[in-house]
C-alpha positions as a Markdown table, in Angstrom:
| # | Residue | x | y | z |
|---|---|---|---|---|
| 1 | Unk | -49.4 | 34.9 | -23.2 |
| 2 | Unk | -52.9 | 36.0 | -22.3 |
| 3 | Unk | -52.6 | 34.2 | -18.9 |
| 4 | Unk | -49.4 | 36.1 | -18.2 |
| 5 | Unk | -51.1 | 39.4 | -18.9 |
| 6 | Unk | -54.0 | 38.6 | -16.7 |
| 7 | Unk | -51.7 | 37.4 | -13.9 |
| 8 | Unk | -49.5 | 40.5 | -14.2 |
| 9 | Unk | -52.6 | 42.8 | -14.1 |
| 10 | Unk | -53.9 | 40.9 | -11.1 |
| 11 | Unk | -50.6 | 41.1 | -9.2 |
| 12 | Unk | -50.0 | 44.7 | -10.1 |
| 13 | Unk | -53.5 | 45.6 | -8.8 |
| 14 | Unk | -52.9 | 43.8 | -5.5 |
| 15 | Unk | -49.5 | 45.6 | -5.0 |
| 16 | Unk | -51.1 | 49.0 | -5.8 |
| 17 | Unk | -53.9 | 48.4 | -3.4 |
| 18 | Unk | -51.6 | 47.2 | -0.6 |
| 19 | Unk | -49.2 | 50.0 | -1.0 |
| 20 | Unk | -51.8 | 52.8 | -0.9 |
| 21 | Unk | -53.6 | 51.4 | 2.2 |
| 22 | Unk | -50.5 | 51.1 | 4.3 |
| 23 | Unk | -48.4 | 53.9 | 2.9 |
| 24 | Unk | -46.6 | 56.2 | 5.3 |
| 25 | Unk | -47.5 | 59.9 | 5.2 |
| 26 | Unk | -44.4 | 62.1 | 5.5 |
| 27 | Unk | -44.3 | 65.9 | 6.0 |
| 28 | Unk | -40.9 | 67.8 | 5.9 |
| 29 | Unk | -39.8 | 71.1 | 7.3 |
| 30 | Unk | -36.8 | 73.4 | 7.7 |
| 31 | Unk | -36.8 | 75.4 | 10.9 |
| 32 | Unk | -37.3 | 79.2 | 10.9 |
| 33 | Unk | -33.6 | 79.9 | 11.6 |
| 34 | Unk | -32.5 | 76.9 | 9.4 |
| 35 | Unk | -30.8 | 75.2 | 12.3 |
| 36 | Unk | -33.0 | 72.1 | 12.2 |
| 37 | Unk | -34.6 | 69.9 | 9.5 |
| 38 | Unk | -37.5 | 67.7 | 10.4 |
| 39 | Unk | -39.6 | 64.8 | 9.1 |
| 40 | Unk | -43.0 | 64.1 | 10.6 |
| 41 | Unk | -44.0 | 60.5 | 9.8 |
| 42 | Unk | -47.4 | 59.0 | 10.2 |
| 43 | Unk | -48.0 | 55.3 | 9.6 |
| 44 | Unk | -50.9 | 56.2 | 7.3 |
| 45 | Unk | -52.6 | 59.4 | 6.1 |
| 46 | Unk | -53.7 | 61.5 | 9.2 |
| 47 | Unk | -57.4 | 61.3 | 9.9 |
| 48 | Unk | -59.9 | 63.1 | 12.1 |
| 49 | Unk | -59.5 | 62.0 | 15.7 |
| 50 | Unk | -56.4 | 60.9 | 17.6 |
| 51 | Unk | -53.2 | 60.2 | 15.6 |
| 52 | Unk | -49.6 | 59.2 | 16.4 |
| 53 | Unk | -46.5 | 60.1 | 14.5 |
| 54 | Unk | -42.7 | 59.9 | 14.7 |
| 55 | Unk | -40.8 | 63.1 | 14.5 |
| 56 | Unk | -37.2 | 63.1 | 13.3 |
| 57 | Unk | -35.0 | 66.1 | 13.9 |
| 58 | Unk | -31.7 | 66.7 | 12.2 |
| 59 | Unk | -29.1 | 69.4 | 12.2 |
| 60 | Unk | -29.5 | 71.2 | 8.9 |
| 61 | Unk | -25.8 | 71.8 | 8.2 |
| 62 | Unk | -24.5 | 68.3 | 8.9 |
| 63 | Unk | -27.8 | 66.3 | 8.2 |
| 64 | Unk | -27.0 | 64.3 | 11.4 |
| 65 | Unk | -29.7 | 63.5 | 13.9 |
| 66 | Unk | -29.9 | 65.7 | 16.9 |
| 67 | Unk | -27.8 | 64.1 | 19.5 |
| 68 | Unk | -29.3 | 65.5 | 22.7 |
| 69 | Unk | -32.8 | 65.8 | 24.2 |
| 70 | Unk | -34.6 | 68.9 | 23.1 |
| 71 | Unk | -37.7 | 70.4 | 24.7 |
| 72 | Unk | -40.5 | 70.3 | 22.2 |
| 73 | Unk | -43.9 | 71.9 | 22.2 |
| 74 | Unk | -46.4 | 70.6 | 19.5 |
| 75 | Unk | -49.3 | 72.8 | 18.4 |
| 76 | Unk | -51.7 | 71.6 | 15.7 |
| 77 | Unk | -53.4 | 74.5 | 13.9 |
| 78 | Unk | -56.0 | 74.7 | 11.2 |
| 79 | Unk | -55.3 | 77.9 | 9.4 |
| 80 | Unk | -58.4 | 78.0 | 7.3 |
| 81 | Unk | -60.7 | 78.1 | 10.4 |
| 82 | Unk | -58.2 | 79.7 | 12.7 |
| 83 | Unk | -58.4 | 77.1 | 15.5 |
| 84 | Unk | -56.3 | 74.5 | 17.2 |
| 85 | Unk | -57.0 | 71.1 | 18.6 |
| 86 | Unk | -59.0 | 69.9 | 21.6 |
| 87 | Unk | -56.0 | 68.1 | 23.1 |
| 88 | Unk | -52.3 | 68.9 | 23.8 |
| 89 | Unk | -50.1 | 66.3 | 22.0 |
| 90 | Unk | -47.7 | 64.3 | 24.2 |
| 91 | Unk | -44.1 | 64.0 | 23.2 |
| 92 | Unk | -41.6 | 61.3 | 24.3 |
| 93 | Unk | -38.1 | 60.3 | 23.2 |
| 94 | Unk | -37.9 | 57.6 | 20.6 |
| 95 | Unk | -35.4 | 54.8 | 20.2 |
| 96 | Unk | -32.9 | 56.6 | 18.0 |
| 97 | Unk | -31.0 | 59.8 | 18.2 |
| 98 | Unk | -33.2 | 62.7 | 17.0 |
| 99 | Unk | -36.4 | 60.6 | 17.2 |
| 100 | Unk | -39.5 | 61.7 | 19.1 |
| 101 | Unk | -42.9 | 59.9 | 19.5 |
| 102 | Unk | -45.9 | 62.1 | 19.3 |
| 103 | Unk | -49.2 | 60.8 | 20.6 |
| 104 | Unk | -52.7 | 62.3 | 21.1 |
| 105 | Unk | -52.2 | 64.4 | 18.0 |
| 106 | Unk | -55.9 | 65.2 | 17.6 |
| 107 | Unk | -57.5 | 66.7 | 14.5 |
| 108 | Unk | -61.1 | 67.9 | 14.9 |
| 109 | Unk | -62.0 | 68.1 | 11.2 |
| 110 | Unk | -60.6 | 67.2 | 7.8 |
| 111 | Unk | -58.6 | 69.7 | 5.7 |
| 112 | Unk | -55.3 | 71.4 | 5.8 |
| 113 | Unk | -53.5 | 71.7 | 9.1 |
| 114 | Unk | -50.1 | 73.0 | 10.2 |
| 115 | Unk | -48.2 | 71.3 | 13.0 |
| 116 | Unk | -46.0 | 73.8 | 14.8 |
| 117 | Unk | -43.0 | 72.3 | 16.6 |
| 118 | Unk | -41.3 | 74.7 | 18.9 |
| 119 | Unk | -37.8 | 73.5 | 19.6 |
| 120 | Unk | -36.2 | 74.8 | 22.8 |
| 121 | Unk | -32.5 | 74.2 | 23.5 |
| 122 | Unk | -31.2 | 76.1 | 26.6 |
| 123 | Unk | -31.8 | 79.8 | 25.7 |
| 124 | Unk | -32.3 | 79.1 | 21.9 |
| 125 | Unk | -35.8 | 78.6 | 20.3 |
| 126 | Unk | -36.6 | 77.7 | 16.8 |
| 127 | Unk | -39.8 | 76.5 | 15.1 |
| 128 | Unk | -40.5 | 73.8 | 12.5 |
| 129 | Unk | -43.9 | 74.0 | 10.6 |
| 130 | Unk | -45.3 | 70.9 | 8.9 |
| 131 | Unk | -48.1 | 71.1 | 6.4 |
| 132 | Unk | -50.5 | 68.1 | 6.8 |
| 133 | Unk | -53.7 | 67.2 | 5.0 |
| 134 | Unk | -56.2 | 65.4 | 7.3 |
| 135 | Unk | -58.8 | 62.9 | 5.8 |
| 136 | Unk | -62.2 | 62.2 | 7.2 |
C-alpha cells in the first residue's frame, strides 16, 4: 500500500510539472460591436521578447469560424505605462477557417498588456481586445 502511495505521488508530480510547463495560454474576447468572438492562443505563457500566437475568429451569433479572409491590424499595448511595442506584429492566414498566425508579437517588459485586433471587412470595422499577462 505504501509503495502505491509513493508511486501515485511521484506520477502525479510528474504530470503536474509537465502540464504547467507546456500549458497553452488562452485569452478570449468579444468584439466591440459583438460581431466577432476571438481566442488568442499562445503555446505557453507569453514572455518578454518575441512571441507567436494563433488567433481564431468566430461569428458571435453562429459560433462558426469566419469563412473569409479579414484584414487584421494587431497592436500590443501596455496600459499601465501607456506604450506599445517595438515591432509591428505580422499576420498570416492559418490552415483552418478563421485561423490566423501572429508572429513578431513583441513585449518589451513583463506585466499586463492588451492586444488590440482591428478587424476590417470591406467598409465595416470592429475591434477585439485581449488581456494578456506577460512573464519575464
